[in-house]
mmCIF file with all atom_site columns, C-alpha atoms in Angstrom:
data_model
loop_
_atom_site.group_PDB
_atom_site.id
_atom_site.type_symbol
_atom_site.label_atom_id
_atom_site.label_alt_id
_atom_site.label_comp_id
_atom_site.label_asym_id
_atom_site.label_entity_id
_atom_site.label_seq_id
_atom_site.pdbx_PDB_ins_code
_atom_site.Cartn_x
_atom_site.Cartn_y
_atom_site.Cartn_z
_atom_site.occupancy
_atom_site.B_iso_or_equiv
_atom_site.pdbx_formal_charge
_atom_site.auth_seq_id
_atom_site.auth_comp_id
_atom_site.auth_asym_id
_atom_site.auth_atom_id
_atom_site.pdbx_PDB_model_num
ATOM 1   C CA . UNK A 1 1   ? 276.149 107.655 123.464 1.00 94.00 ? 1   UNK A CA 1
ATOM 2   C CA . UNK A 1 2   ? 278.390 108.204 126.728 1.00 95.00 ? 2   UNK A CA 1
ATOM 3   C CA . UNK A 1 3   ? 280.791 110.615 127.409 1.00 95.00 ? 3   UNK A CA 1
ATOM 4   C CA . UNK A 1 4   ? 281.763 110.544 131.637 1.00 95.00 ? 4   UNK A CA 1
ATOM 5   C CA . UNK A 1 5   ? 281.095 108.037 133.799 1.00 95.00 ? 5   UNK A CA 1
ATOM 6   C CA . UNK A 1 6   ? 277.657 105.580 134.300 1.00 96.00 ? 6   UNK A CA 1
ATOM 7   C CA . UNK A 1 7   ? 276.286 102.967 136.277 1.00 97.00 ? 7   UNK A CA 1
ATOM 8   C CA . UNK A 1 8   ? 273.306 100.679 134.344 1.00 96.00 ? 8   UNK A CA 1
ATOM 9   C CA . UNK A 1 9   ? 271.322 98.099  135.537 1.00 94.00 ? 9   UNK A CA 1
ATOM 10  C CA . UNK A 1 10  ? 269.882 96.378  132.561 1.00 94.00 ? 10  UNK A CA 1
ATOM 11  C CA . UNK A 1 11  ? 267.064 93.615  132.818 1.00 91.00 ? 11  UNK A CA 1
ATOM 12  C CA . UNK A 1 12  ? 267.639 91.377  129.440 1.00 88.00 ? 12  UNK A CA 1
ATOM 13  C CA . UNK A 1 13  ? 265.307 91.671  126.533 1.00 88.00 ? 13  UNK A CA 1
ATOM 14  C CA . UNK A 1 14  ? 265.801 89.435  123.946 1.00 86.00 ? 14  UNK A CA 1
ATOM 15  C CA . UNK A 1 15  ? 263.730 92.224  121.182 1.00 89.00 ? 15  UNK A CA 1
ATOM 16  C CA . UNK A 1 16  ? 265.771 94.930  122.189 1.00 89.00 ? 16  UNK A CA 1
ATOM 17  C CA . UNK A 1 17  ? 269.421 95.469  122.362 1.00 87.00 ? 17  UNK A CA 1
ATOM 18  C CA . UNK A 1 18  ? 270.990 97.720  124.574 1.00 93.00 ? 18  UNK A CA 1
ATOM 19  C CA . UNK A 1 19  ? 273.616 99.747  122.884 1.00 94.00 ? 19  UNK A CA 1
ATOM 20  C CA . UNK A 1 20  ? 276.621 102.038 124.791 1.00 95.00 ? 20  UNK A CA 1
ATOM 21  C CA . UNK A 1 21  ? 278.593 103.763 122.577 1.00 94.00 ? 21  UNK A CA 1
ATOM 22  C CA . UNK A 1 22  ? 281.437 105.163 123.812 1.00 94.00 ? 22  UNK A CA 1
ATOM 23  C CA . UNK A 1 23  ? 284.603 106.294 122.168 1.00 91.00 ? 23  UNK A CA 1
ATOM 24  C CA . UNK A 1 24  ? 284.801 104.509 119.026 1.00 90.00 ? 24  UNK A CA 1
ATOM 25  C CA . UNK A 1 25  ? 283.622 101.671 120.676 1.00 94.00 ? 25  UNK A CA 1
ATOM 26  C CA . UNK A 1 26  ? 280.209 99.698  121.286 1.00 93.00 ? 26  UNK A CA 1
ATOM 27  C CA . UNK A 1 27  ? 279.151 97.595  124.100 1.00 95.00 ? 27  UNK A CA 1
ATOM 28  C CA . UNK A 1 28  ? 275.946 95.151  124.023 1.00 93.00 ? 28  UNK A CA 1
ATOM 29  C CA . UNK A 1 29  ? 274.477 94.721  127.239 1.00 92.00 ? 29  UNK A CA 1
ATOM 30  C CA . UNK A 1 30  ? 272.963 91.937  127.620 1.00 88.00 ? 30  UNK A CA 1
ATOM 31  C CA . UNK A 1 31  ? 271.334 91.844  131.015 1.00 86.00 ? 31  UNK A CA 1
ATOM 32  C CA . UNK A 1 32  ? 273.759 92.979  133.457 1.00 91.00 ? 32  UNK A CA 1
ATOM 33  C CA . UNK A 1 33  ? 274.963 95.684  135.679 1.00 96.00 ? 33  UNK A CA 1
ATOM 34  C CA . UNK A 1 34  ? 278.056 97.697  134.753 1.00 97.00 ? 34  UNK A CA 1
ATOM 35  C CA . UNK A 1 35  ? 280.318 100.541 135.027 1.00 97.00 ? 35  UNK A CA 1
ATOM 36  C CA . UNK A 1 36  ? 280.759 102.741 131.869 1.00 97.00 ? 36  UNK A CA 1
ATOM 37  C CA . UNK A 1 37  ? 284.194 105.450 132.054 1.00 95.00 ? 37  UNK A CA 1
ATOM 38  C CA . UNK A 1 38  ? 284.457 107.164 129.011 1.00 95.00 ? 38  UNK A CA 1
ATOM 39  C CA . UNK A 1 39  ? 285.401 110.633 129.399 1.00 92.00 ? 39  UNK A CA 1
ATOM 40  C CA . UNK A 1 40  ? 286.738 112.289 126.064 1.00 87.00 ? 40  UNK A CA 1
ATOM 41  C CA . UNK A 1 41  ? 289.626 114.028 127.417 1.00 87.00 ? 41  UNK A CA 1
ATOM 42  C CA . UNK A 1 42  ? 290.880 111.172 129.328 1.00 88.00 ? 42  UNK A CA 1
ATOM 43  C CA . UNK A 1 43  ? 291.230 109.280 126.024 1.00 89.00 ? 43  UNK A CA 1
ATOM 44  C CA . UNK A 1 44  ? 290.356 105.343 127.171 1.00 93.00 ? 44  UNK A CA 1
ATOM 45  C CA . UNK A 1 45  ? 287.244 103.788 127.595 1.00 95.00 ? 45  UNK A CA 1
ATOM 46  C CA . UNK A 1 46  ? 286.830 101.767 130.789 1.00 96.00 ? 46  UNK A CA 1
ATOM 47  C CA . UNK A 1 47  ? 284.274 98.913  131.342 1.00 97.00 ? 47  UNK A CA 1
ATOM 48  C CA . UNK A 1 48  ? 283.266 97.114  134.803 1.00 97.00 ? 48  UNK A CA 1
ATOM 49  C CA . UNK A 1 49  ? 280.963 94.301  134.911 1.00 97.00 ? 49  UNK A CA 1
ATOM 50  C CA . UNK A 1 50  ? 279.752 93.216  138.338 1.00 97.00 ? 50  UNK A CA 1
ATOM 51  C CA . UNK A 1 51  ? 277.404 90.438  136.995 1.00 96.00 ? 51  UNK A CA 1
ATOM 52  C CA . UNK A 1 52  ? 275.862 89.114  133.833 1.00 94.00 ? 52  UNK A CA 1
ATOM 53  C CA . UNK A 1 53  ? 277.022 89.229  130.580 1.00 92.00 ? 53  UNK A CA 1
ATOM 54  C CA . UNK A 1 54  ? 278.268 91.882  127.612 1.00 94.00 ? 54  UNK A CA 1
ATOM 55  C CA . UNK A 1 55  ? 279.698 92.300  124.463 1.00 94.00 ? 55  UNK A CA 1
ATOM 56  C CA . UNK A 1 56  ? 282.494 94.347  123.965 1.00 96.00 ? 56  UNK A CA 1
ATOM 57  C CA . UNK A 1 57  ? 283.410 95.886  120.299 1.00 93.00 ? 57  UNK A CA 1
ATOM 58  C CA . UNK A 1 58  ? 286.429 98.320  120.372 1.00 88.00 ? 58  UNK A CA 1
ATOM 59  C CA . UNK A 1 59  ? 286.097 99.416  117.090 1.00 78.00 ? 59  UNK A CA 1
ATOM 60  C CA . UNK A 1 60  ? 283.391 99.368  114.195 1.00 68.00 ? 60  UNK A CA 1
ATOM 61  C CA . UNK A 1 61  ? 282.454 96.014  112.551 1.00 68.00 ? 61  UNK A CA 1
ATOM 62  C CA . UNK A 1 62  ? 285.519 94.094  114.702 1.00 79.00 ? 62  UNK A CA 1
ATOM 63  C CA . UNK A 1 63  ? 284.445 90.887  116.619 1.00 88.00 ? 63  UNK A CA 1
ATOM 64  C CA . UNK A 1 64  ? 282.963 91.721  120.149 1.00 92.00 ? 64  UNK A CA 1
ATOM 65  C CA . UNK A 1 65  ? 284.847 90.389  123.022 1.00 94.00 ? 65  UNK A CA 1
ATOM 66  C CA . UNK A 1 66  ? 282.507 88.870  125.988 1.00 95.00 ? 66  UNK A CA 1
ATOM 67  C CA . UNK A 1 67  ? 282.921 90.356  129.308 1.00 96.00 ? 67  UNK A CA 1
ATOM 68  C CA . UNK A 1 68  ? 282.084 88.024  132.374 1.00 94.00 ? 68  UNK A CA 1
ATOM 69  C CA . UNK A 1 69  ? 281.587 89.268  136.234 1.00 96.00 ? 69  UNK A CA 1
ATOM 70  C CA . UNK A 1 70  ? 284.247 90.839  137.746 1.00 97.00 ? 70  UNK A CA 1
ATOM 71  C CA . UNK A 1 71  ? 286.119 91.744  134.721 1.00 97.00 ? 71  UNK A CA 1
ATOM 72  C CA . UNK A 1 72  ? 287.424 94.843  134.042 1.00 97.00 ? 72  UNK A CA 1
ATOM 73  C CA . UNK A 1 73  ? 288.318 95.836  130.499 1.00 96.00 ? 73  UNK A CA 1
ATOM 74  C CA . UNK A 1 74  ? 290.379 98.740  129.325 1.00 96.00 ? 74  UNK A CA 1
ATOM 75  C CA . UNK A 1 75  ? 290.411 100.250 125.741 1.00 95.00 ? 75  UNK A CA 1
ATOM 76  C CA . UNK A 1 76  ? 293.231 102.858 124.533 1.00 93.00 ? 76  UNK A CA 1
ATOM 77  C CA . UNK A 1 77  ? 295.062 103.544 121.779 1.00 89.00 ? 77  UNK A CA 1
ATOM 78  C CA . UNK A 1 78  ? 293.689 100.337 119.680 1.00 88.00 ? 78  UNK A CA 1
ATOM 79  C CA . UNK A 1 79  ? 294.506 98.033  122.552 1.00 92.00 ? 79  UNK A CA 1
ATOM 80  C CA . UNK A 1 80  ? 292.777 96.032  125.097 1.00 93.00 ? 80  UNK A CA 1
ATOM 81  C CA . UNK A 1 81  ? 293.630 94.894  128.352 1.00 95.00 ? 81  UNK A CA 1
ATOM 82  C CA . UNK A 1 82  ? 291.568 92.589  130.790 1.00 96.00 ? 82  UNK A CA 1
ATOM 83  C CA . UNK A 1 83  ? 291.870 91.750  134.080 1.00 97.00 ? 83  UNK A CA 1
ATOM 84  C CA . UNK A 1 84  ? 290.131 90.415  136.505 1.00 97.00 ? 84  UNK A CA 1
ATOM 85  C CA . UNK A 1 85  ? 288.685 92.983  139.628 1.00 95.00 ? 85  UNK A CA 1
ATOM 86  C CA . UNK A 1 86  ? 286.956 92.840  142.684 1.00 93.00 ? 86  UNK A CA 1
ATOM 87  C CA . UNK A 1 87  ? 283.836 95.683  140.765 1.00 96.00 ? 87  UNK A CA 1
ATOM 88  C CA . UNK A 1 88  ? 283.163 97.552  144.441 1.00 93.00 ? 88  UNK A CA 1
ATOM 89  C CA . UNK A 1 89  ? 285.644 99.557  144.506 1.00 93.00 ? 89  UNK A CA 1
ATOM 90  C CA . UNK A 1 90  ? 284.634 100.602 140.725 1.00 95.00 ? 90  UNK A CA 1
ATOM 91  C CA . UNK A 1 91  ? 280.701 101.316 141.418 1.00 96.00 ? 91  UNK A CA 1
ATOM 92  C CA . UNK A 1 92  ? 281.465 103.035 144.683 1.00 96.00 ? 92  UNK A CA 1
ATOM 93  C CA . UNK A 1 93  ? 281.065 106.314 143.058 1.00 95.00 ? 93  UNK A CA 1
ATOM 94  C CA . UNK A 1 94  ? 277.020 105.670 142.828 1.00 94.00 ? 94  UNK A CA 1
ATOM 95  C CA . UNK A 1 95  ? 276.813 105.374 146.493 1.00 95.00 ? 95  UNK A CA 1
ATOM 96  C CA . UNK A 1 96  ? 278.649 108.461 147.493 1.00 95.00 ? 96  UNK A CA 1
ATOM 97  C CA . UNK A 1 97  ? 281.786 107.009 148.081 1.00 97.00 ? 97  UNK A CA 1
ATOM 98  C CA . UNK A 1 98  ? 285.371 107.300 147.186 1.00 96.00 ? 98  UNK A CA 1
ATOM 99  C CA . UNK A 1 99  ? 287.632 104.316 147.007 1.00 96.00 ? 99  UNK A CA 1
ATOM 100 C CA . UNK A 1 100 ? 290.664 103.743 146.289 1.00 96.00 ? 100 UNK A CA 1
ATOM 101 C CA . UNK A 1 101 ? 292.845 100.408 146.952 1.00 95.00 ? 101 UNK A CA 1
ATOM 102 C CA . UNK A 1 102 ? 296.273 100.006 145.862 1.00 93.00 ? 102 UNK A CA 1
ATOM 103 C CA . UNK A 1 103 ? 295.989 102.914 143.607 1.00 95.00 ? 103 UNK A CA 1
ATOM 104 C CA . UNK A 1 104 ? 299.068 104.927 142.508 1.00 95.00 ? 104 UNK A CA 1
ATOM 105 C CA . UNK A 1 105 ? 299.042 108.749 143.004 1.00 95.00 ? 105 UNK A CA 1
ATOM 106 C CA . UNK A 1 106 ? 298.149 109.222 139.707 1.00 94.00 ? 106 UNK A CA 1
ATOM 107 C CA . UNK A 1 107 ? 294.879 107.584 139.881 1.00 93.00 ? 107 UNK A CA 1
ATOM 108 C CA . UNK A 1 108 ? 294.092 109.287 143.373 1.00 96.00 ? 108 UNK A CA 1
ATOM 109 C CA . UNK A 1 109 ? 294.562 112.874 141.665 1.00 97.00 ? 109 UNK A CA 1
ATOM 110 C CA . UNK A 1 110 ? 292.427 111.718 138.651 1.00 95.00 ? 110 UNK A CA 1
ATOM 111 C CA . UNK A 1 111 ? 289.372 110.273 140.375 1.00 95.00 ? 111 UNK A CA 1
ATOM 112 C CA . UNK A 1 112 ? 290.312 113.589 143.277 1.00 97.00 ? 112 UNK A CA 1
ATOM 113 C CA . UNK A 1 113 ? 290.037 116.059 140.011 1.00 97.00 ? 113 UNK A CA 1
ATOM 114 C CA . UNK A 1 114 ? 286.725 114.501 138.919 1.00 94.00 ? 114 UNK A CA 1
ATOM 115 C CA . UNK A 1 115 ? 284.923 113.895 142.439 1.00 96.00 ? 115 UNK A CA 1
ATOM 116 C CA . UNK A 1 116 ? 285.808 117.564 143.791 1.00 97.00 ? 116 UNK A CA 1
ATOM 117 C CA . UNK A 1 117 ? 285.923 119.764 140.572 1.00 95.00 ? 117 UNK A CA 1
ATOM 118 C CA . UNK A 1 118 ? 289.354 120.889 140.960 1.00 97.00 ? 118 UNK A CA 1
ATOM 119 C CA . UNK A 1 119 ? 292.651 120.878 139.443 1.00 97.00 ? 119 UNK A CA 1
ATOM 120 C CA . UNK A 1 120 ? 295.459 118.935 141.469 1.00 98.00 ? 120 UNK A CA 1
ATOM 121 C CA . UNK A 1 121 ? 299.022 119.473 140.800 1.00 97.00 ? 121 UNK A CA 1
ATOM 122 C CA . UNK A 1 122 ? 302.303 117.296 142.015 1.00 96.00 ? 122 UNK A CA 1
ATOM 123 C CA . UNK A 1 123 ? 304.820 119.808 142.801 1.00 95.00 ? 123 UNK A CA 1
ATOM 124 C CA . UNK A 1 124 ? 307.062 117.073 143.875 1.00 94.00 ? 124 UNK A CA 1
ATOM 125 C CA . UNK A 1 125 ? 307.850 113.805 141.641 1.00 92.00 ? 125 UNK A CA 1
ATOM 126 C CA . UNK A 1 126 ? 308.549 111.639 144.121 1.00 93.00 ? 126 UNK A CA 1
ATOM 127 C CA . UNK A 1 127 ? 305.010 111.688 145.555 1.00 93.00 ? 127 UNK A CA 1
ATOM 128 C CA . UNK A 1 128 ? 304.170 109.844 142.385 1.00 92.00 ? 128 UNK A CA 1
ATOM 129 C CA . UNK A 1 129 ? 305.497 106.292 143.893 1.00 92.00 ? 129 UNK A CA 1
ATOM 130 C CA . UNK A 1 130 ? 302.900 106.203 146.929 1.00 93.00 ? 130 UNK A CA 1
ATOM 131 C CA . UNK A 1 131 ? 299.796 103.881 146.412 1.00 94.00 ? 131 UNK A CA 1
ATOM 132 C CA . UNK A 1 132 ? 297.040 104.357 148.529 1.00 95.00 ? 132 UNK A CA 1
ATOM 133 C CA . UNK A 1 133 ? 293.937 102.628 150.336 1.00 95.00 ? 133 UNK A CA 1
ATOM 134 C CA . UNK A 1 134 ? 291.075 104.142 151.452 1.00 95.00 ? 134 UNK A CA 1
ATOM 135 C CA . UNK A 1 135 ? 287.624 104.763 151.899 1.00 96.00 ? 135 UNK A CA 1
ATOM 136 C CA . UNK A 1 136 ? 285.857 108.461 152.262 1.00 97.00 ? 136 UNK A CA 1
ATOM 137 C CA . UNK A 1 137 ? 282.252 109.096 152.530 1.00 96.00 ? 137 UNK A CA 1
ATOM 138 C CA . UNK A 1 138 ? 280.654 112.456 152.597 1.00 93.00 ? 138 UNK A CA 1
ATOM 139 C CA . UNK A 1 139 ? 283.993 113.942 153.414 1.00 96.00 ? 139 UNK A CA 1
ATOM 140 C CA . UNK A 1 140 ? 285.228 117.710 152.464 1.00 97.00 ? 140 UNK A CA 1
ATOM 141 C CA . UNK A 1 141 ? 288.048 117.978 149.802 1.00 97.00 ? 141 UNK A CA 1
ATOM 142 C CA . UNK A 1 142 ? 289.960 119.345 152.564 1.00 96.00 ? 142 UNK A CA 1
ATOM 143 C CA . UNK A 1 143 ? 289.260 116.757 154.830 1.00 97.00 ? 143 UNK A CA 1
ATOM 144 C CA . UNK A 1 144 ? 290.389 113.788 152.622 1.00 97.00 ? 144 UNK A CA 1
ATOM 145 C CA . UNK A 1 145 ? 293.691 115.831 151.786 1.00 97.00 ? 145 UNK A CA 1
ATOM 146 C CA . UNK A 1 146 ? 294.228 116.075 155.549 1.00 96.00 ? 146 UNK A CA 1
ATOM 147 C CA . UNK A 1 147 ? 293.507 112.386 156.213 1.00 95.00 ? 147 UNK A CA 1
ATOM 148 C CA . UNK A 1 148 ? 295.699 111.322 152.930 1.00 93.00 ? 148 UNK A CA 1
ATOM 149 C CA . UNK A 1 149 ? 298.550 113.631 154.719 1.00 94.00 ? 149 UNK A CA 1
ATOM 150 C CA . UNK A 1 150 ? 298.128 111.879 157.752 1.00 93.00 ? 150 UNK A CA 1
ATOM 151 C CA . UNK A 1 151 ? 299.626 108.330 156.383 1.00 89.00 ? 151 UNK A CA 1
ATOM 152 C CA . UNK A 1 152 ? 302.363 109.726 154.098 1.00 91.00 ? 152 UNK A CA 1
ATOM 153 C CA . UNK A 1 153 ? 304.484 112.567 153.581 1.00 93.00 ? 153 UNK A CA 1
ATOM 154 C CA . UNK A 1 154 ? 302.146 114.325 152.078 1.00 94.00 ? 154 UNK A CA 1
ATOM 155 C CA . UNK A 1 155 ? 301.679 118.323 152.473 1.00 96.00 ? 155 UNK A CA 1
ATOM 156 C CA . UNK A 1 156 ? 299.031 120.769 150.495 1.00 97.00 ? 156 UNK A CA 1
ATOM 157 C CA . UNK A 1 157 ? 297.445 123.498 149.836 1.00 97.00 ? 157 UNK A CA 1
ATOM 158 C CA . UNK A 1 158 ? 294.416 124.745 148.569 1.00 96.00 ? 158 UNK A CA 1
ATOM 159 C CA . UNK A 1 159 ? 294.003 127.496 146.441 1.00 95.00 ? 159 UNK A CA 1
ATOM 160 C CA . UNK A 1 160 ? 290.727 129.406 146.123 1.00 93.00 ? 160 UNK A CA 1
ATOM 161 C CA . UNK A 1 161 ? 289.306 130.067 142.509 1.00 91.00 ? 161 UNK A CA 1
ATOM 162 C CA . UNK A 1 162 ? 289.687 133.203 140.976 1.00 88.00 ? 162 UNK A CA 1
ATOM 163 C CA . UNK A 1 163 ? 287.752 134.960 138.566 1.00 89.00 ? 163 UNK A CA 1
ATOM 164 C CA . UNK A 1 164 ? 289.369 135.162 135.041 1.00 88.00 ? 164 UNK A CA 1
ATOM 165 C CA . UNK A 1 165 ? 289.149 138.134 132.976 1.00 90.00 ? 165 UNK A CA 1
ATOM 166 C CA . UNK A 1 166 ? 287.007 136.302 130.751 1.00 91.00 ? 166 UNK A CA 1
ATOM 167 C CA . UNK A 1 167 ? 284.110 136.583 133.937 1.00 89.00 ? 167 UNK A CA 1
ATOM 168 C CA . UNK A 1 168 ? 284.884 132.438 134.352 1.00 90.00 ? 168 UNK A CA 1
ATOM 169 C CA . UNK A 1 169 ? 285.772 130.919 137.359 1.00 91.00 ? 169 UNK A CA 1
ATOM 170 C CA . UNK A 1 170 ? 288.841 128.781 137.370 1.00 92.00 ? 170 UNK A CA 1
ATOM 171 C CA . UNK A 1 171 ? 288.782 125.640 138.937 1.00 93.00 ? 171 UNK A CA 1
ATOM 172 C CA . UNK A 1 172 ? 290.263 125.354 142.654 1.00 95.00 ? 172 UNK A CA 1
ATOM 173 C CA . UNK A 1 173 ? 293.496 123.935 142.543 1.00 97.00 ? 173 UNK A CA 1
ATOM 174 C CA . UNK A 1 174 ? 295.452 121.576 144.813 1.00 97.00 ? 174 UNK A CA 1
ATOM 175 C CA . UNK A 1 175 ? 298.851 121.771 144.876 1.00 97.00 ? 175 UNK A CA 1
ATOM 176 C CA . UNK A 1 176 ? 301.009 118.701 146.543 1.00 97.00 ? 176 UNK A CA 1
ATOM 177 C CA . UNK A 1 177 ? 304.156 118.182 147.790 1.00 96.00 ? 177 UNK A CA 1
ATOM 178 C CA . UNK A 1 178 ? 306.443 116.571 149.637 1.00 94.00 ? 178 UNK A CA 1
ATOM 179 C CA . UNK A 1 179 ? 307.237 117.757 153.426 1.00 90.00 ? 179 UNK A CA 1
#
């Protein structure tokens, strides 16, 4: 049972299945290497597969669909949708890097959120239309804001956590906007 995000490398055994379930869904692996996304809050399960072969069931006793290389398959709200992906930018995460081509602002501040542990708000709508490409490695939160700022109109600002009255950190927040 998943909930997050895994790699798995998976040598095929023909005795023993190899079960993911995430969400109310099921994959069969069936000697492969994949990317697993399934985080509960983010409500859609997302499955990469860089070679070999799976089965994909979205939902209890429903007929599995079969995943081939380079496909990447996205479950939400009872609906699937397939295309086809270059998987490197998708399995980057296991190497210590963060990728992103083509990927609307809404996707940077997701995988951002998840990679840094902090909350990232868009003051400004309009930042919303950029798409960006790029490739970080080992670099600070503040240094891929700065870099990100550097090929768009981009400005930020960090904002320390602070300790609730509850004794729990909150997260460090981000906020963006336009300049």
């Amino acid at each position: 049972k998943l909930e997050g995000e895994a790699y798995f490398d998976v040598v095929h055994d023909a005795n023993n299945s190899f079960l993911i379930s995430a969400g109310n869904t099921q994959i069969e692996v069936l000697g492969t290497k994949l990317n697993v996304n399934a985080y509960e809050d983010e409500n859609y399960v997302e499955v990469v597969l860089e070679c070999g072969k799976l089965l994909f069931s979205p939902q209890e006793n429903s007929t599995p669909l079969v995943m081939a290389p380079d496909e990447r398959l996205v479950y939400q709200n009872g609906s699937v949708n397939r295309s086809n992906i270059d998987p490197a930018k998708y399995i980057a995460w296991k190497d210590g890097k963060l990728v992103f081509r083509g990927d609307p602002m809404s996707e940077v501040v997701r995988r951002i959120e998840r990679w840094y542990n902090v909350k990232v708000e868009i003051a400004d709508k309009q930042l919303e239309q950029y798409v960006f490409r790029a490739t970080f490695q080992d670099d600070s939160l503040e240094e891929v804001l700065r870099l990100l700022s550097m090929t768009s109109p981009i400005g930020y600002r960090v904002i320390d956590r602070k300790l609730n009255n509850d004794n729990y950190f909150e997260k460090k927040k981000v906020m963006l906007f336009l300049r």
